Coordinates of C-alpha atoms in Angstrom, one line a residue:
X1 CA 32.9 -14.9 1.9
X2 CA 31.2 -17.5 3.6
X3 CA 28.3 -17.5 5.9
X4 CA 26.2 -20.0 7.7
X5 CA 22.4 -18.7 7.7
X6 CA 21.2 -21.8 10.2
X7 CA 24.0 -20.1 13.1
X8 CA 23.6 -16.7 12.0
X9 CA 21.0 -14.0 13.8
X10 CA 18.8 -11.7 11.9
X11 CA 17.6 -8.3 12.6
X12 CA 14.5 -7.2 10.5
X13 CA 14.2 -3.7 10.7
X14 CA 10.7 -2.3 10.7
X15 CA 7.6 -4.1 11.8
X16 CA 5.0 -3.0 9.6
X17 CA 3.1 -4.6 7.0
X18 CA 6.1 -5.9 5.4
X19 CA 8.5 -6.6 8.2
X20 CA 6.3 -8.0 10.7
X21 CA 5.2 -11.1 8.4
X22 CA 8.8 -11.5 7.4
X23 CA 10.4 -11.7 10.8
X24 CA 7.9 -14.2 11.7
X25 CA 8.8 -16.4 8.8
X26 CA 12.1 -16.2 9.4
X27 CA 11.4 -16.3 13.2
X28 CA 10.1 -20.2 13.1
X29 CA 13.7 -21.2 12.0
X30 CA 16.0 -18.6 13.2
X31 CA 17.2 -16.3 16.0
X32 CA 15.0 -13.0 15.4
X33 CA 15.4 -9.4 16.3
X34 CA 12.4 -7.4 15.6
X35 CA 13.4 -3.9 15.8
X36 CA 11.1 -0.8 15.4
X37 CA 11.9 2.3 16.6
X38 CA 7.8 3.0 17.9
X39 CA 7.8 1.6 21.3
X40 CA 4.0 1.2 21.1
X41 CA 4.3 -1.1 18.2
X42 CA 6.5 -3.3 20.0
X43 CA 4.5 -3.2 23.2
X44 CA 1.5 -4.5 21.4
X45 CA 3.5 -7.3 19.4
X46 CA 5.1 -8.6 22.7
X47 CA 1.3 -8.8 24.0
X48 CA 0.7 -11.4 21.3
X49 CA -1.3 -8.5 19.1
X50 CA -0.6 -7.4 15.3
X51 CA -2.7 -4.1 14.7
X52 CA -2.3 -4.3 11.0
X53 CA -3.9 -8.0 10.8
X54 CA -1.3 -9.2 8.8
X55 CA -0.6 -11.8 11.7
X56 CA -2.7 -13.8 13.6
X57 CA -1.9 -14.1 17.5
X58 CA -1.0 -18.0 16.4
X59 CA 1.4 -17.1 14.1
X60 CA 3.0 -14.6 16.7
X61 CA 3.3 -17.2 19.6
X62 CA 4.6 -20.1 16.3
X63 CA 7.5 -18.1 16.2
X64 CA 9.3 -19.3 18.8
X65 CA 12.4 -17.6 17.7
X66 CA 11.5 -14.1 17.7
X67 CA 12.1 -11.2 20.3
X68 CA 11.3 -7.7 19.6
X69 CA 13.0 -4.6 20.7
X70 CA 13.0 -0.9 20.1
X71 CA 16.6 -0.8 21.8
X72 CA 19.1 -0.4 18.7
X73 CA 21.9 -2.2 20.8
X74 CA 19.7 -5.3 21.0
X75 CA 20.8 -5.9 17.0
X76 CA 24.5 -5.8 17.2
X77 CA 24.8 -9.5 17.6
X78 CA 23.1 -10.1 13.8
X79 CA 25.2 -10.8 11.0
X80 CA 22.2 -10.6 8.4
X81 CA 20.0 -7.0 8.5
X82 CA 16.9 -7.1 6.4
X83 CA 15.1 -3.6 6.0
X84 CA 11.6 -3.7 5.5
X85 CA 11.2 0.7 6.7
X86 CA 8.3 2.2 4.7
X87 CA 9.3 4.6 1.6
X88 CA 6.8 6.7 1.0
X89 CA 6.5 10.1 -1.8
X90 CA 6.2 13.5 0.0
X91 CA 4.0 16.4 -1.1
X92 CA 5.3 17.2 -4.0
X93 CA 5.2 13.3 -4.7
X94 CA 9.4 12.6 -4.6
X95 CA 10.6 10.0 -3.0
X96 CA 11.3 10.2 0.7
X97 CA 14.4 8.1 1.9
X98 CA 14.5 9.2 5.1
X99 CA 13.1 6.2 6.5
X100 CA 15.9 4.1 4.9
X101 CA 18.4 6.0 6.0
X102 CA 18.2 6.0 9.0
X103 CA 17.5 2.6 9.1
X104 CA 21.0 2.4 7.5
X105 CA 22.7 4.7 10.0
X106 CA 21.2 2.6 12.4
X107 CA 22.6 -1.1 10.8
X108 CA 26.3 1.1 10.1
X109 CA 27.1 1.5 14.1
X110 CA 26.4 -2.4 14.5
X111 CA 28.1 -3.4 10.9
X112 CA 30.5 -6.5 11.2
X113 CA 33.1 -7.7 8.7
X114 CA 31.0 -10.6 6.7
X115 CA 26.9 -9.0 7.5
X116 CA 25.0 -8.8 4.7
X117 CA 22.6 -6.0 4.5
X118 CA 19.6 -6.5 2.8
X119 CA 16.8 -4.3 1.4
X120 CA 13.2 -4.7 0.8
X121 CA 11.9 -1.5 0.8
X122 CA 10.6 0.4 -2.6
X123 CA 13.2 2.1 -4.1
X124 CA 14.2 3.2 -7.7
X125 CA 16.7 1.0 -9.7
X126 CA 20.2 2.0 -7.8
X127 CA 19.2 3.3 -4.7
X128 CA 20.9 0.5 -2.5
X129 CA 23.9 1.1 -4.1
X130 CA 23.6 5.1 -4.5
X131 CA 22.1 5.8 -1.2
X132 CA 22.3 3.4 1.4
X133 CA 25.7 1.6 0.5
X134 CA 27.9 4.8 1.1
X135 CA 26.0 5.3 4.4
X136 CA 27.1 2.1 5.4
X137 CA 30.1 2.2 4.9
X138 CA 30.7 5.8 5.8
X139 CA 29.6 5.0 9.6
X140 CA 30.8 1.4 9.8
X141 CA 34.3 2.0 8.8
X142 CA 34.0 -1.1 6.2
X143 CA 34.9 -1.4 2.6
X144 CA 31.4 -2.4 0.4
X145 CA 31.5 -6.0 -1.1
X146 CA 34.7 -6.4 0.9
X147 CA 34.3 -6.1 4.8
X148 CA 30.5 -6.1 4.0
X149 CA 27.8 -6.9 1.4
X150 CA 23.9 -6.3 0.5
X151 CA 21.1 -7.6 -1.2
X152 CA 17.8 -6.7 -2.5
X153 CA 14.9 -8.5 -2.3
X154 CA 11.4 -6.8 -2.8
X155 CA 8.4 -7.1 -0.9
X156 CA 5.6 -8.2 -2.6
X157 CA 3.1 -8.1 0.5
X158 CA -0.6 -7.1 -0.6
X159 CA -2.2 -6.2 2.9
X160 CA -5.8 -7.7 3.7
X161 CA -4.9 -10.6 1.3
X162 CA -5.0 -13.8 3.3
X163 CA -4.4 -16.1 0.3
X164 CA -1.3 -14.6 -1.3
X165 CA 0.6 -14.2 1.9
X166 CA 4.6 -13.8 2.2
X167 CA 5.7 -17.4 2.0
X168 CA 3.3 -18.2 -0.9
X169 CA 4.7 -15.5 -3.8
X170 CA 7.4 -16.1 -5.7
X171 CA 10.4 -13.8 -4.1
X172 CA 12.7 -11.7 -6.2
X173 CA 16.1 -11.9 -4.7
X174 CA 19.7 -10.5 -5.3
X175 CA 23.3 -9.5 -4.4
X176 CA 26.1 -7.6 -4.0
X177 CA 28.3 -10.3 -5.4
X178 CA 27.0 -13.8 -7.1
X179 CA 28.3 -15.9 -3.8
X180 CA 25.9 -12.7 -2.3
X181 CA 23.6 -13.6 -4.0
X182 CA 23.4 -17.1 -3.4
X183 CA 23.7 -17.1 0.2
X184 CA 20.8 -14.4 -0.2
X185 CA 18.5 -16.6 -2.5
X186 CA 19.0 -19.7 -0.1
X187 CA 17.9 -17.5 3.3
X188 CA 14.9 -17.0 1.4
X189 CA 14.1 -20.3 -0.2
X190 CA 14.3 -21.6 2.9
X191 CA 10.5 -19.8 4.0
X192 CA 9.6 -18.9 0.6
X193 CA 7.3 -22.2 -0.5
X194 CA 6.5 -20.6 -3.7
X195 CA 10.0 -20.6 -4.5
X196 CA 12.7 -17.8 -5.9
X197 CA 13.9 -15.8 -8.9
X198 CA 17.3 -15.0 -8.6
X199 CA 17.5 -11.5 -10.4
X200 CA 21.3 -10.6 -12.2
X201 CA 21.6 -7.5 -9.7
X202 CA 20.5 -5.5 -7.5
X203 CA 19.5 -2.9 -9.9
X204 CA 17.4 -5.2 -11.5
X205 CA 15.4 -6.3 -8.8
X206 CA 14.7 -2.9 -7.4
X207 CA 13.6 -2.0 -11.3
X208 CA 11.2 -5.2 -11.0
X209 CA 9.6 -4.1 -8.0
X210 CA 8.7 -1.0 -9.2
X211 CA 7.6 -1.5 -12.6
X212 CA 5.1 -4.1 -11.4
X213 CA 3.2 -1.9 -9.9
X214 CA 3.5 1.3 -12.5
X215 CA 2.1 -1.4 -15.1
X216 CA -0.8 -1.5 -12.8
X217 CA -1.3 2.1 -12.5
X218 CA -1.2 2.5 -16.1
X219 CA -3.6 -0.5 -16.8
X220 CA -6.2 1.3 -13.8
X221 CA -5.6 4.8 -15.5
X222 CA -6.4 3.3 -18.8
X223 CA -10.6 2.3 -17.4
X224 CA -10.4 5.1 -15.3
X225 CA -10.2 7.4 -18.8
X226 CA -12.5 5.5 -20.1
X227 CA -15.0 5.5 -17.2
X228 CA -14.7 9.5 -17.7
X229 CA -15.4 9.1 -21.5
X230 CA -18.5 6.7 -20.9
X231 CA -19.7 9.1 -18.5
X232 CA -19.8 11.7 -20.8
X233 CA -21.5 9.2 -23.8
X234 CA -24.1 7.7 -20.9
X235 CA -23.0 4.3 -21.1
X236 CA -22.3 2.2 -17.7
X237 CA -18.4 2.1 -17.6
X238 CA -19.1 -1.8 -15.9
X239 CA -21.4 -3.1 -18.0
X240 CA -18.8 -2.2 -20.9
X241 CA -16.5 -3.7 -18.7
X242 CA -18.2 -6.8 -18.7
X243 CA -19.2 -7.0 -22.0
X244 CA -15.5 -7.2 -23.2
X245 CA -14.5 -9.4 -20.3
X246 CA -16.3 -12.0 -22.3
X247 CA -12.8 -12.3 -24.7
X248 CA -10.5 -14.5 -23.2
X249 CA -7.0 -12.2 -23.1
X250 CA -9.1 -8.8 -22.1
X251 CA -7.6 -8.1 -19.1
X252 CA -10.2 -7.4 -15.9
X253 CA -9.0 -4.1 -14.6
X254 CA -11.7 -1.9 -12.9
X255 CA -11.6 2.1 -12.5
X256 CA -11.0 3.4 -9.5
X257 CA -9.3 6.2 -6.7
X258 CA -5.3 4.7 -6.2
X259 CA -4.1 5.0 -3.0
X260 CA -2.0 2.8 -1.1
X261 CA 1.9 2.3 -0.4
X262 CA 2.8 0.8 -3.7
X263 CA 0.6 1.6 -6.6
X264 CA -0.1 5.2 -6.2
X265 CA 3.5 5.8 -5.2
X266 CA 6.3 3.4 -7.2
X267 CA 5.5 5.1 -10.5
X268 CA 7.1 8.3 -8.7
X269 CA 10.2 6.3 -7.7
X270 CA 10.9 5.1 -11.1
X271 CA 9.8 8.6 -12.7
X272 CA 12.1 10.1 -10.6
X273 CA 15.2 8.5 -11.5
X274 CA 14.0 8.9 -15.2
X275 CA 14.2 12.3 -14.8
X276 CA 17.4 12.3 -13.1
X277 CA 19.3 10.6 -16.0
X278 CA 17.6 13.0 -18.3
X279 CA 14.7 11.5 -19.5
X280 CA 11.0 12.8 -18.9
X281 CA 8.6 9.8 -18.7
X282 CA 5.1 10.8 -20.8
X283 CA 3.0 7.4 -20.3
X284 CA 3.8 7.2 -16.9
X285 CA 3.3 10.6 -15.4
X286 CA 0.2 10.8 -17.7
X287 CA -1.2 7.4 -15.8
X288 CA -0.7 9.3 -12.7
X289 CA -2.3 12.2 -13.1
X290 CA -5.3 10.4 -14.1
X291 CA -5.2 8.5 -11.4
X292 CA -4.4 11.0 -8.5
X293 CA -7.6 13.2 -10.4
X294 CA -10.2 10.5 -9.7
X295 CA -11.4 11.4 -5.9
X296 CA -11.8 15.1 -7.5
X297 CA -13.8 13.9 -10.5
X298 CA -15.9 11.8 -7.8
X299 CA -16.4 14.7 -5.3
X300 CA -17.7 17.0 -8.7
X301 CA -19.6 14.7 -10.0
X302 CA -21.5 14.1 -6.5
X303 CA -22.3 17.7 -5.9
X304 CA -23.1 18.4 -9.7
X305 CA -26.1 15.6 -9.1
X306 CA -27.1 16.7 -5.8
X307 CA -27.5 20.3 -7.1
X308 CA -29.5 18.8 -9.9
X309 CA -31.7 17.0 -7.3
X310 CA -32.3 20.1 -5.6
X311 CA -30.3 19.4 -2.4
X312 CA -28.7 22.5 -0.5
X313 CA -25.0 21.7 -1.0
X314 CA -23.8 23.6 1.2
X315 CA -26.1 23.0 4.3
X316 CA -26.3 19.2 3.6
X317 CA -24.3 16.4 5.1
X318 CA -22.5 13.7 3.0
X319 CA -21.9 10.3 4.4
X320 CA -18.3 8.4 3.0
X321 CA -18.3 4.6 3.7
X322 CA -15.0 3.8 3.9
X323 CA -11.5 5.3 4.4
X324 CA -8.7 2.8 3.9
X325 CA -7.2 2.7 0.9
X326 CA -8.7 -0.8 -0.1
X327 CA -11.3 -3.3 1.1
X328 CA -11.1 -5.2 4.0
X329 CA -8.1 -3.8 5.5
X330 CA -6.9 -1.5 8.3
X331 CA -4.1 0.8 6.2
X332 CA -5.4 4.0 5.5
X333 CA -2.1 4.9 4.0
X334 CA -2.3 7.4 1.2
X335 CA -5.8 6.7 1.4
X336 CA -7.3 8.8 -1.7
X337 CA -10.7 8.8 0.0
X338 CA -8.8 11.9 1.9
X339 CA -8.9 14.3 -0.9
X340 CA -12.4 13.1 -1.5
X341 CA -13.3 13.8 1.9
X342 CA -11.2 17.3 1.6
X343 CA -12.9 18.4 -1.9
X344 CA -16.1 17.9 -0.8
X345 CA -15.4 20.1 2.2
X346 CA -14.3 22.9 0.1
X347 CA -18.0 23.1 -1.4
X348 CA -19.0 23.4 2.3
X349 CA -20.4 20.4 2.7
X350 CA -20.4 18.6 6.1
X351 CA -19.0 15.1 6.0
X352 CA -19.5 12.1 8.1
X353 CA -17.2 9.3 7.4
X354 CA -17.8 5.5 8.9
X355 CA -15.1 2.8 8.8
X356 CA -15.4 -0.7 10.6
X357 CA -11.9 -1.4 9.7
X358 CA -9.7 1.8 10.4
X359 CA -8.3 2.4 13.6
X360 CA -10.6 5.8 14.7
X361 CA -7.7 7.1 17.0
X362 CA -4.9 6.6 14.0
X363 CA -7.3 7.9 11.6
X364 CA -8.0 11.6 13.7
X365 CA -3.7 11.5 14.2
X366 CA -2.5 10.8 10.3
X367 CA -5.8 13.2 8.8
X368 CA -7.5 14.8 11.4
X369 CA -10.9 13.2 10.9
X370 CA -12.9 12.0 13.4
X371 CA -15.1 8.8 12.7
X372 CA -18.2 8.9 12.9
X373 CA -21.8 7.0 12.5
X374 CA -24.1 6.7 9.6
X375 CA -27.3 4.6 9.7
X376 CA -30.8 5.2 10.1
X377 CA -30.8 6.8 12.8
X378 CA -27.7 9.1 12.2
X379 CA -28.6 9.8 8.5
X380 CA -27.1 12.2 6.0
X381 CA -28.3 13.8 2.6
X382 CA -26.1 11.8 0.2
X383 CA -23.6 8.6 0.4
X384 CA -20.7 7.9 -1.2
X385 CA -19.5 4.7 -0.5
X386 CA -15.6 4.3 -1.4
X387 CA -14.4 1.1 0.2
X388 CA -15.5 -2.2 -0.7
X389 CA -15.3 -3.8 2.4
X390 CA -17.6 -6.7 3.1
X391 CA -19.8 -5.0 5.6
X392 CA -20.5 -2.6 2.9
X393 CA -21.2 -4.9 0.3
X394 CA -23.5 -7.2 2.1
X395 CA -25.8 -4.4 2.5
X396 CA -29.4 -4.5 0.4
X397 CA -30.8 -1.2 -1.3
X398 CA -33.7 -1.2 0.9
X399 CA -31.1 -1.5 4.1
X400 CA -29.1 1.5 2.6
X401 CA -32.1 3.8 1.7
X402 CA -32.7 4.8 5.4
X403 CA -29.3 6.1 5.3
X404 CA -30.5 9.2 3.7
X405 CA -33.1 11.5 5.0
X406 CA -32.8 13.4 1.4
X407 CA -35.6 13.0 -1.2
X408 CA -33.9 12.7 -3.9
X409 CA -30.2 11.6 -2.3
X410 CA -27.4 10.3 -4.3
X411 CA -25.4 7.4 -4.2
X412 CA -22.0 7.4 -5.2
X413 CA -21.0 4.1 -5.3
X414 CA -17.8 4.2 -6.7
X415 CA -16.7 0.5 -6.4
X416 CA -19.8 -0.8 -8.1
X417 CA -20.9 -2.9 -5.0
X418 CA -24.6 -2.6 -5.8
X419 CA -26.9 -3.5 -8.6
X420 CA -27.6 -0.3 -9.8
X421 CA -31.1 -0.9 -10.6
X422 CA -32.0 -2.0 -7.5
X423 CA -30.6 1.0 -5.7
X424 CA -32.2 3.3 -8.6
X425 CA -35.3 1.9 -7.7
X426 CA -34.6 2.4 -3.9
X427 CA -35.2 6.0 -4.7
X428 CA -31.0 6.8 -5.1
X429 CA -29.6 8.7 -7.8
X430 CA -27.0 6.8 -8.8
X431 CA -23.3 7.6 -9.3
X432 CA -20.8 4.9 -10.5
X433 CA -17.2 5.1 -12.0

């Protein structure tokens, strides 16, 4: 098999965090198809405009190669198909391919002898092969690794980061077949400055993806136990914290609510397959039920204070600052400030939650909650402020105390932004993980 990648089109499917930054890369050397299936989204990227942030409007007019399209037919000139579709975990936290699928079903009607097909969406080890390969081949009439091959290259985007960006971390990359896998590893060396691994297979690389991000959940579960045990023992979970950080190989992980499209949802991939083979994972599942436990330990722990502070729970209002699922960034994907929000509801409280960086109108149509003000002259009876975005942080105690009209209010600051003296002395019970 033998493919040129400087005369060959590609089609990135999916134009979100992942795929948009991608297709631009790729965009400032070759013919580019952007494809999304949400008009809007391409509406807005054709006006020189990236909602997400993740590209500046430079960027978007640098890549001179790049058209977009929510027409399907617009890809079936491409030989090479990279699918950057989001898979996310459903309610009863399984993996949900649909997105990849039909991504798939989509490539399969446009599927030439010689495309590649590659994948950079979360999966567990074998899904390409398992679950998108046979639907490839099923609609596209093509033998696999024959008529047709596919590689596997995961993302490794981290959104609001604008010093790790795409082109400067090191990119996993695979295929179907070793001359695959070179042509693969050479599309993306050519964009990737921080250069390549070539993985053996694509098992492999989909396995590296995920467990990168489950050893992180594990290694956040492990000080968010802890921050529960120090709790109970009265000692500051930080200035522990700190206090070991002093040794050089102690590694600086800080407790916190997981939320997000990768770390609070690959440990399900890769528990999921383990259970399909037979095996029932204990670390791992145990990580995750610590971690997906934290926004109800914060909400109890917030009205167990107020109570002792003499404030009517149930007829007081409870300001959240913050709703994406990490600073300085617009995704509000499994944001776990949510079931924050939703427990302290369920003790009747009224919550106002403020956000400079989520979209308000995205925000009301993913959870139904309308943004809202809090200052000193809309104030509320407690704050809980669960984002670390720079607004937030640059804020003095005395600037936060007007916030709350409560004599005795409490501030849950659960990403240790503040010095908790000074805030203690601002006349704030004080509430830190």
């Amino acid at each position: 098999m033998k493919i040129d990648i400087k005369n060959t089109d590609l089609a990135v499917i999916g134009l979100g965090y992942v795929g948009l930054p991608v297709a631009v890369e790729f965009g400032k050397k070759y013919p580019v198809i952007g494809f999304d299936i949400d008009r809007s989204r391409i509406d807005e990227l054709r006006s020189g405009k990236d909602s997400t942030l993740e590209v500046s409007s430079n960027d978007l007019a640098v890549a001179k190669k790049l058209t977009f399209s929510c027409d399907a037919s617009d890809i079936a000139s491409c030989g090479i198909f990279i699918v950057t579709v989001p898979t996310p975990i459903d309610s009863a936290n399984r993996p949900n391919l649909i997105p990849i699928i039909r991504a798939s079903e989509t490539i399969s009607k446009f599927l030439k002898h010689g495309d590649i097909v590659i994948y950079e969406s979360t999966v567990y080890p074998g899904a390409t092969e398992e679950i998108c390969v046979p639907i490839l081949e099923k609609h596209s009439k093509l033998k696999f690794n024959q008529d047709f091959f596919c590689g596997y290259s995961p993302e490794r985007i981290n959104p609001g980061d604008k010093m790790n960006t795409l082109t400067k971390i090191k990119k996993i990359t695979s295929g179907s077949t070793p001359e695959v896998a070179k042509v693969v590893d050479e599309l993306y060396a050519s964009i990737i400055t921080a250069g390549t691994f070539p993985a053996t297979s694509l098992k492999v690389a989909e396995a590296a993806k995920v467990i990168e991000n489950t050893q992180r959940d594990l290694n956040i579960a492990l000080v968010n136990e802890l921050s529960i045990i120090f709790n109970q023992l009265d000692i500051d979970t930080i200035d522990v914290l700190e206090a070991a950080e002093s040794k050089w190989n102690f590694l600086p992980f800080r407790p916190g609510m997981v939320g997000g499209h990768c770390i609070g949802v690959d440990p399900y991939y890769l528990t999921h397959k383990a259970e399909e083979v037979g095996y029932h994972p204990q670390v791992i599942l145990a990580g995750r039920r610590i971690n997906d436990s934290m926004a109800l330990y914060v909400a109890r722990n917030v009205i167990k204070l107020m109570l002792n502070n003499g404030i009517d729970v149930a007829r007081s209002t409870v300001g959240i600052m913050g709703i994406t699922f990490k600073e300085n960034c617009p995704d509000i994907r499994n944001s776990k400030v949510v079931n924050l929000i939703n427990e302290m509801k369920k003790w009747g409280v009224d919550v106002v939650v403020m956000d400079p960086w989520a979209d308000a109108d995205e925000v009301l149509r993913e959870y139904g909650i309308q943004l809202g003000k809090i200052d000193a002259d809309h104030p509320v009876d407690s704050l809980i402020v669960a984002v670390g975005h720079n607004e937030f942080r640059e804020l003095t105690s005395a600037e936060i105390r007007p916030f709350c009209r409560a004599d005795k209010p409490v501030l849950a600051d659960v990403k240790a932004l503040y010095d908790r003296h000074a805030v203690s002395d601002a006349g704030f019970t004080v509430f830190r993980l």
